[in-house]
GROMACS .gro file of C-alpha atoms in nm:
model
   84
    1MET     CA    1  13.774   8.825   6.725
    2VAL     CA    2  13.928   8.624   7.011
    3MET     CA    3  14.171   8.905   7.095
    4GLU     CA    4  13.884   9.157   7.107
    5ASP     CA    5  13.700   8.921   7.340
    6LEU     CA    6  13.998   8.906   7.576
    7ILE     CA    7  14.042   9.285   7.568
    8GLN     CA    8  13.680   9.352   7.670
    9GLN     CA    9  13.656   9.240   8.031
   10GLY     CA   10  13.334   9.101   8.165
   11SER     CA   11  13.210   8.936   7.847
   12GLY     CA   12  13.318   8.622   7.666
   13LEU     CA   13  13.669   8.534   7.782
   14ASP     CA   14  13.879   8.711   8.047
   15LEU     CA   15  14.239   8.686   8.164
   16ILE     CA   16  14.266   8.650   8.540
   17GLU     CA   17  14.544   8.594   8.792
   18ARG     CA   18  14.460   8.350   9.069
   19PRO     CA   19  14.639   8.145   9.333
   20VAL     CA   20  14.712   7.776   9.286
   21VAL     CA   21  14.457   7.575   9.486
   22LYS     CA   22  14.566   7.287   9.709
   23ALA     CA   23  14.440   7.021   9.466
   24GLU     CA   24  14.661   7.166   9.188
   25VAL     CA   25  14.992   7.160   9.382
   26GLY     CA   26  15.227   6.906   9.224
   27LYS     CA   27  15.048   6.906   8.888
   28GLY     CA   28  15.171   7.055   8.563
   29PRO     CA   29  15.003   7.369   8.423
   30ARG     CA   30  14.827   7.162   8.156
   31GLU     CA   31  14.674   6.935   8.419
   32VAL     CA   32  14.451   7.198   8.585
   33GLY     CA   33  14.094   7.272   8.486
   34ASP     CA   34  14.159   7.627   8.362
   35LEU     CA   35  14.354   7.724   8.051
   36VAL     CA   36  14.686   7.838   8.198
   37VAL     CA   37  14.874   8.104   8.002
   38SER     CA   38  15.155   8.172   8.253
   39VAL     CA   39  15.275   8.086   8.600
   40VAL     CA   40  15.393   8.362   8.832
   41ARG     CA   41  15.661   8.225   9.063
   42GLY     CA   42  15.816   8.479   9.294
   43HIS     CA   43  15.895   8.775   9.070
   44ARG     CA   44  15.921   8.567   8.753
   45VAL     CA   45  15.651   8.513   8.492
   46LEU     CA   46  15.696   8.176   8.323
   47GLY     CA   47  15.517   8.085   7.998
   48TYR     CA   48  15.292   7.779   8.018
   49GLY     CA   49  15.543   7.565   7.825
   50ASP     CA   50  15.852   7.677   8.018
   51PRO     CA   51  16.029   7.365   8.151
   52ALA     CA   52  16.138   7.569   8.457
   53ILE     CA   53  15.781   7.540   8.588
   54GLY     CA   54  15.803   7.166   8.647
   55THR     CA   55  15.505   7.125   8.876
   56LEU     CA   56  15.289   7.387   9.041
   57GLN     CA   57  15.384   7.506   9.388
   58SER     CA   58  15.152   7.637   9.660
   59ALA     CA   59  15.294   7.991   9.639
   60ASP     CA   60  15.252   8.011   9.259
   61ARG     CA   61  14.988   8.224   9.092
   62LEU     CA   62  14.829   8.130   8.761
   63ILE     CA   63  14.740   8.359   8.471
   64THR     CA   64  14.442   8.186   8.315
   65ILE     CA   65  14.176   8.239   8.052
   66VAL     CA   66  13.825   8.190   8.190
   67ARG     CA   67  13.474   8.234   8.058
   68ALA     CA   68  13.334   8.562   8.188
   69THR     CA   69  12.990   8.546   8.339
   70PRO     CA   70  12.792   8.869   8.384
   71GLY     CA   71  12.733   8.964   8.746
   72THR     CA   72  13.019   8.751   8.880
   73GLN     CA   73  13.234   8.940   9.128
   74VAL     CA   74  13.608   8.900   9.143
   75THR     CA   75  13.727   8.778   9.484
   76PRO     CA   76  14.033   8.935   9.652
   77ASP     CA   77  14.243   8.630   9.551
   78ILE     CA   78  14.151   8.666   9.183
   79ARG     CA   79  14.270   8.967   8.988
   80ARG     CA   80  14.169   9.076   8.644
   81ILE     CA   81  14.476   9.137   8.432
   82PRO     CA   82  14.504   9.510   8.356
   83ARG     CA   83  14.494   9.610   7.991
   84GLY     CA   84  14.742   9.845   7.830
   0.00000   0.00000   0.00000
């Protein structure tokens, strides 16, 4: 059921890619408000538990799971993760 929810964008839960905000720089992925699945650093995708992450950097992007709200538009800095 959870996987179906993630697959159907715009309802329930969605996967998004977003930049690290200033207040998150220097924190670990588990210390931010969103549920972080991966950190994109340069051309590498690091799993949330990868010790190579250390702390978040300003140029990092986060792959997170967020609650989808109908009618909410995705800003240019936030990208829905393509399916398939």
